[in-house]
PDB file of C-alpha atoms in Angstrom:
ATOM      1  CA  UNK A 582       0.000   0.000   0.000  1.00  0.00           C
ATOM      2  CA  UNK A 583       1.452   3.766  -0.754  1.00  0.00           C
ATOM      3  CA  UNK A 584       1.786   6.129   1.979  1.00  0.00           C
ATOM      4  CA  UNK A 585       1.954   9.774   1.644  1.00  0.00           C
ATOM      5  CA  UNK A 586       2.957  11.941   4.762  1.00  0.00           C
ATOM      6  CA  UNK A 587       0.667  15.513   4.674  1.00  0.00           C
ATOM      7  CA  UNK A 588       1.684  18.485   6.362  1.00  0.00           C
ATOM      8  CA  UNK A 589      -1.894  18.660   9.110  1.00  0.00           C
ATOM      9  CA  UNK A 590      -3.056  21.061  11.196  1.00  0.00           C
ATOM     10  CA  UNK A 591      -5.733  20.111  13.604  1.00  0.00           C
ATOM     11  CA  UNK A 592      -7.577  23.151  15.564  1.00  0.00           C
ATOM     12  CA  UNK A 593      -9.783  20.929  16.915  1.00  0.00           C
ATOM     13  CA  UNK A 594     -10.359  18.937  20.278  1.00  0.00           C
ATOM     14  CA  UNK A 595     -10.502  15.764  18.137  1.00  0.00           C
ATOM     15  CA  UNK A 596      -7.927  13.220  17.312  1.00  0.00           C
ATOM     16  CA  UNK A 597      -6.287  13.687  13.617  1.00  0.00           C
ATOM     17  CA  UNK A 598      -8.629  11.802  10.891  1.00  0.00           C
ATOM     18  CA  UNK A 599      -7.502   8.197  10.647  1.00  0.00           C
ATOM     19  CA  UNK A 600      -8.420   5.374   8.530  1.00  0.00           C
ATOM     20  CA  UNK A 601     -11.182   2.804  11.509  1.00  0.00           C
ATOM     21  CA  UNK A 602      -9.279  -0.253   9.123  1.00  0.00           C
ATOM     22  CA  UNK A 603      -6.429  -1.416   7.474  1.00  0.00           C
ATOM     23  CA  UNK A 604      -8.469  -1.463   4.040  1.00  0.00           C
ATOM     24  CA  UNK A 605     -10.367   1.802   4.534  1.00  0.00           C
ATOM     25  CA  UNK A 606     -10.340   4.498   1.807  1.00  0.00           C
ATOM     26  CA  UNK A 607     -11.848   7.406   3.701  1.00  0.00           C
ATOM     27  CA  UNK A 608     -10.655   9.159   6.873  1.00  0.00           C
ATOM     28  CA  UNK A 609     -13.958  10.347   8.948  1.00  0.00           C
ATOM     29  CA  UNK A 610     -13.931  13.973   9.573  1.00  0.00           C
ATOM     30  CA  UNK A 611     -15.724  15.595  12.480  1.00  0.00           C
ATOM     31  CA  UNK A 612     -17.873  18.596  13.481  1.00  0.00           C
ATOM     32  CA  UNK A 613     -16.152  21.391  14.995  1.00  0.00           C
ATOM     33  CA  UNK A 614     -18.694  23.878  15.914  1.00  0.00           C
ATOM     34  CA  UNK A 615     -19.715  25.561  19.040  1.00  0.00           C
ATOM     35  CA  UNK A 616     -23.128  24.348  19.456  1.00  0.00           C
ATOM     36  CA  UNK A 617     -25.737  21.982  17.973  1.00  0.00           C
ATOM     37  CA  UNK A 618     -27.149  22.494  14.670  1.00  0.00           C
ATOM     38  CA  UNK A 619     -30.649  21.509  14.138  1.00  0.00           C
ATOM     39  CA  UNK A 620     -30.870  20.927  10.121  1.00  0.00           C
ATOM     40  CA  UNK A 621     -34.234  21.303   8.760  1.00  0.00           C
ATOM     41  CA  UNK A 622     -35.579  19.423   5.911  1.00  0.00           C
ATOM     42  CA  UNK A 623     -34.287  20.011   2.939  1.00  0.00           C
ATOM     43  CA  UNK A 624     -31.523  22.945   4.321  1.00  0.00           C
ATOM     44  CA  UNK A 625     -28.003  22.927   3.687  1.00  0.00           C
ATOM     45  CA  UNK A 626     -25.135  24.145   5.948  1.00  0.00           C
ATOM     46  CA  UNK A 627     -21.394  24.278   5.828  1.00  0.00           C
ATOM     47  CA  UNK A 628     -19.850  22.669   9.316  1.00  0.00           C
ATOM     48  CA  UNK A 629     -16.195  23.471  10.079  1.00  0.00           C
ATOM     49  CA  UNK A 630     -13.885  20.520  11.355  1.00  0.00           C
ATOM     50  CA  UNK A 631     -10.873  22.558  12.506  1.00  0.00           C
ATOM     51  CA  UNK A 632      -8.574  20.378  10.067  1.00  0.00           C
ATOM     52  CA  UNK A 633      -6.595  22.263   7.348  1.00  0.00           C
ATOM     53  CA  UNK A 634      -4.061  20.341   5.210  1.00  0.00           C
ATOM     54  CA  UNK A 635      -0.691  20.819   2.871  1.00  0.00           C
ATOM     55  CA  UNK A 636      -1.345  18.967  -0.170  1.00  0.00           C
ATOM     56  CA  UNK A 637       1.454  17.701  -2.028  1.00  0.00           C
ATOM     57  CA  UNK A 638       1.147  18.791  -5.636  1.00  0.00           C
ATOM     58  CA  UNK A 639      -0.487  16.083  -7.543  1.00  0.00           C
ATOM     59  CA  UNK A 640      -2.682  15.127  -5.191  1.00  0.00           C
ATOM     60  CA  UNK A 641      -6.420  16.306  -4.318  1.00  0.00           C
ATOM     61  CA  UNK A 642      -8.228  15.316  -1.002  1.00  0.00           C
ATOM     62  CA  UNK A 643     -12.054  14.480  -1.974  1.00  0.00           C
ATOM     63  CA  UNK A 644     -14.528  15.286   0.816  1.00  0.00           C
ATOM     64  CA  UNK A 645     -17.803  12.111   0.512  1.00  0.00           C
ATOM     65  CA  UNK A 646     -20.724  11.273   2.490  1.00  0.00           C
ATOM     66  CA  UNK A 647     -20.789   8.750   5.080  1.00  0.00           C
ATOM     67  CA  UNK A 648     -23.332   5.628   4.189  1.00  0.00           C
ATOM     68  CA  UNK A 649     -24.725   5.534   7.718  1.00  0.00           C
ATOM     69  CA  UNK A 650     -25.388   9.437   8.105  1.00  0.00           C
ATOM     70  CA  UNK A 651     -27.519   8.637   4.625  1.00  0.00           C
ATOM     71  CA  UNK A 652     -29.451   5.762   5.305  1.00  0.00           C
ATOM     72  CA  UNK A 653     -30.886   6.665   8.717  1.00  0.00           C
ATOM     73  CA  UNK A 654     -30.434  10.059   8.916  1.00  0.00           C
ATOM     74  CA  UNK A 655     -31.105  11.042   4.999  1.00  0.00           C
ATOM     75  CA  UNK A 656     -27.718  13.413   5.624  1.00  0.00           C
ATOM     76  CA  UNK A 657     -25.630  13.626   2.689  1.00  0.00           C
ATOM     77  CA  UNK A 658     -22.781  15.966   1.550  1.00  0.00           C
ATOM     78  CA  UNK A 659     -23.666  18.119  -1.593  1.00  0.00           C
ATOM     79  CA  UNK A 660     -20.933  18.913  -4.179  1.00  0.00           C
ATOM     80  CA  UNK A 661     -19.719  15.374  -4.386  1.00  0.00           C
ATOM     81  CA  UNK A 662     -17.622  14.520  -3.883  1.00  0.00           C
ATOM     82  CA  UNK A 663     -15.719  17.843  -3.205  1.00  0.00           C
ATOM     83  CA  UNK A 664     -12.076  18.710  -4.252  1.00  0.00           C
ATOM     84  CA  UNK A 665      -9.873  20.278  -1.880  1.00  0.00           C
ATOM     85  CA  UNK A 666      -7.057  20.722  -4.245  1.00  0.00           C
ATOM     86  CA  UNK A 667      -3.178  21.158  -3.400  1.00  0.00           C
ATOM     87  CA  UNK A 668      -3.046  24.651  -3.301  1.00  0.00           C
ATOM     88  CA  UNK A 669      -5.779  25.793  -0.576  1.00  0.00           C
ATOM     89  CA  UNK A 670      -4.472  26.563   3.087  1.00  0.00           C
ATOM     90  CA  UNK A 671      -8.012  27.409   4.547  1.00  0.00           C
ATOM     91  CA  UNK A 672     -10.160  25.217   6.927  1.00  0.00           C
ATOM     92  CA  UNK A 673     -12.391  22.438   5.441  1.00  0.00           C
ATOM     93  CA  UNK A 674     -15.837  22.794   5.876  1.00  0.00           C
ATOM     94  CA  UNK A 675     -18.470  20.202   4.504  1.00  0.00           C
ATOM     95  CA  UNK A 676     -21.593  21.274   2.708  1.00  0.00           C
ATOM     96  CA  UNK A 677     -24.436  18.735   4.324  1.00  0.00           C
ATOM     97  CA  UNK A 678     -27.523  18.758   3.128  1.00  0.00           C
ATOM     98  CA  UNK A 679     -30.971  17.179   4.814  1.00  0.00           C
ATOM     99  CA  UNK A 680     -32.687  14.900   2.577  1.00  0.00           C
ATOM    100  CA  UNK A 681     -35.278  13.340   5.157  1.00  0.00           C
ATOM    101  CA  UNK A 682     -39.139  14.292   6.142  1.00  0.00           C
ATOM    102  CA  UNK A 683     -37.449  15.459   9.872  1.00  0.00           C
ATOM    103  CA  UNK A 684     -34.760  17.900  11.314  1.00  0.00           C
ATOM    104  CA  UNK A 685     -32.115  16.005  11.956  1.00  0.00           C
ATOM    105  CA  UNK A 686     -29.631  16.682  14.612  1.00  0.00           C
ATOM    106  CA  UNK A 687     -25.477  17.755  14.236  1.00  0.00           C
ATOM    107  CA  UNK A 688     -23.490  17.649  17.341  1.00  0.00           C
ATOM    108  CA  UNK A 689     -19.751  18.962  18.175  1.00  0.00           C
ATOM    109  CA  UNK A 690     -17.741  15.597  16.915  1.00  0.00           C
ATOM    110  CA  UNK A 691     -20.314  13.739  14.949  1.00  0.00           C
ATOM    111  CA  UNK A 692     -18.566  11.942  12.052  1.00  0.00           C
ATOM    112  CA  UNK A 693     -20.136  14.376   9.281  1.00  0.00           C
ATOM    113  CA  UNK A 694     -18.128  12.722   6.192  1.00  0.00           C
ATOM    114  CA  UNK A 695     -15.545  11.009   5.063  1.00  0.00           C
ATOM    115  CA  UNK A 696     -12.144  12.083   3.356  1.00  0.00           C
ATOM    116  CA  UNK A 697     -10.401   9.895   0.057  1.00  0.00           C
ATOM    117  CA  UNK A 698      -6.772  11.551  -0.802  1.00  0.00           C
ATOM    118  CA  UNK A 699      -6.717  10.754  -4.265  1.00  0.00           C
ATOM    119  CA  UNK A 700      -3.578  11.540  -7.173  1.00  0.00           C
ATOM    120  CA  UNK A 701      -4.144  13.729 -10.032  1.00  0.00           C
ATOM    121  CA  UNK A 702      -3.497  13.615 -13.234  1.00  0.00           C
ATOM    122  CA  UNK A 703      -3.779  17.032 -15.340  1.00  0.00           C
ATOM    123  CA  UNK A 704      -5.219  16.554 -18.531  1.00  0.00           C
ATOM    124  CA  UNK A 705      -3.744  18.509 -21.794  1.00  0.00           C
ATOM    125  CA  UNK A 706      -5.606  19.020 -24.803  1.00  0.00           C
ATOM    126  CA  UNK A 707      -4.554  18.154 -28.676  1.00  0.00           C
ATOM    127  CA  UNK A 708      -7.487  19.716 -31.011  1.00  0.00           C
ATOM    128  CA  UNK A 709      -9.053  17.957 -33.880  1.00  0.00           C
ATOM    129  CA  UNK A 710     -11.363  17.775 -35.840  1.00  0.00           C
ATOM    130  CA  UNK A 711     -12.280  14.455 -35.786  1.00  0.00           C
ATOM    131  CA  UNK A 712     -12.831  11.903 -33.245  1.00  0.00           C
ATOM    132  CA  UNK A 713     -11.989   8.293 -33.571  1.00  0.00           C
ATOM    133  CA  UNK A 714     -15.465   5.973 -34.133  1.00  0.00           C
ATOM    134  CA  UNK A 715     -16.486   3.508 -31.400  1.00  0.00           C
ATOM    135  CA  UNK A 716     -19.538   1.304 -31.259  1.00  0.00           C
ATOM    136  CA  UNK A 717     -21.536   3.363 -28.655  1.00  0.00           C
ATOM    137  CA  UNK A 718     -20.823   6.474 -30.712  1.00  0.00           C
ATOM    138  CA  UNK A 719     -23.004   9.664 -29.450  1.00  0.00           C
ATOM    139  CA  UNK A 720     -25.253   7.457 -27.695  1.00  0.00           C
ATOM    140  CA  UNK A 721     -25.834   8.873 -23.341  1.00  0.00           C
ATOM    141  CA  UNK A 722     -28.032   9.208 -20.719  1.00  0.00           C
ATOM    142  CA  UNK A 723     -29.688   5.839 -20.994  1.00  0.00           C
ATOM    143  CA  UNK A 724     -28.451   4.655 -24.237  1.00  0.00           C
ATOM    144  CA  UNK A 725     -26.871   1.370 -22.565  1.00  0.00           C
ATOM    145  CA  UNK A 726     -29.853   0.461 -20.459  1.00  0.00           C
ATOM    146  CA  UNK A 727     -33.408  -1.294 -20.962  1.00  0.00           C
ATOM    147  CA  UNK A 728     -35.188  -1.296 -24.477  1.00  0.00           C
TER     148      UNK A 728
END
């Protein structure tokens, strides 16, 4: 398995974001905030964690929902997964959103979402004018499914 050491600084009570298993992806990250947030149906709100990173360039840290916060709570991040690329300093925040019938409750240290440090690979263009053919062709949104 790669390792990659990141510069971290935590301004939080919490311990730094660690992988619960040996074959996790994500790192939980954790409220920060001074008191409880009630989230109403349907409202979004941006939580702080108190964790701000050093990216390596190359690399991008993508911010993800956490499965159990979705199936009972109906809490999900929006912008998803969001990029916190190698260059920002500032703290990250999560946007959560509340997709249940109920307010739903955040508290200081609730696992909010789940962090995936990912490598990047920058893309550069060569213009044409043609495309090579494949079988699919122009064919999207549904084209592959049920006739």
């Amino acid at each position: 398995m790669n390792r990659l050491t990141i510069n971290i600084v935590n301004q939080s009570p919490f311990d730094l974001p660690a992988y619960a298993t040996n074959g996790s992806s994500g790192m939980d990250l954790r409220a920060n905030i001074e008191r409880e947030i009630n989230l109403q149906p349907l409202e979004r709100i941006l939580v702080p964690t108190g964790i701000f990173i050093e990216l390596p360039v190359g690399y991008e840290a993508q911010i993800r929902p956490r499965s159990g916060m979705a199936i009972k709570h109906g809490i999900t991040c929006l912008n998803t997964p969001g990029t916190i690329d190698a260059d920002y300093r500032g703290e990250i925040k999560v946007i959560l959103v509340n997709l249940s019938n109920e307010e739903q409750r955040i508290a200081h240290g609730d696992r909010i979402a789940q962090m995936v440090i990912q490598n990047i690979i920058q893309a550069q263009w060569n213009q044409t004018d043609t495309l090579n053919e494949t079988t699919r062709g122009a064919g999207g949104f549904g084209h592959t499914g049920k006739q």
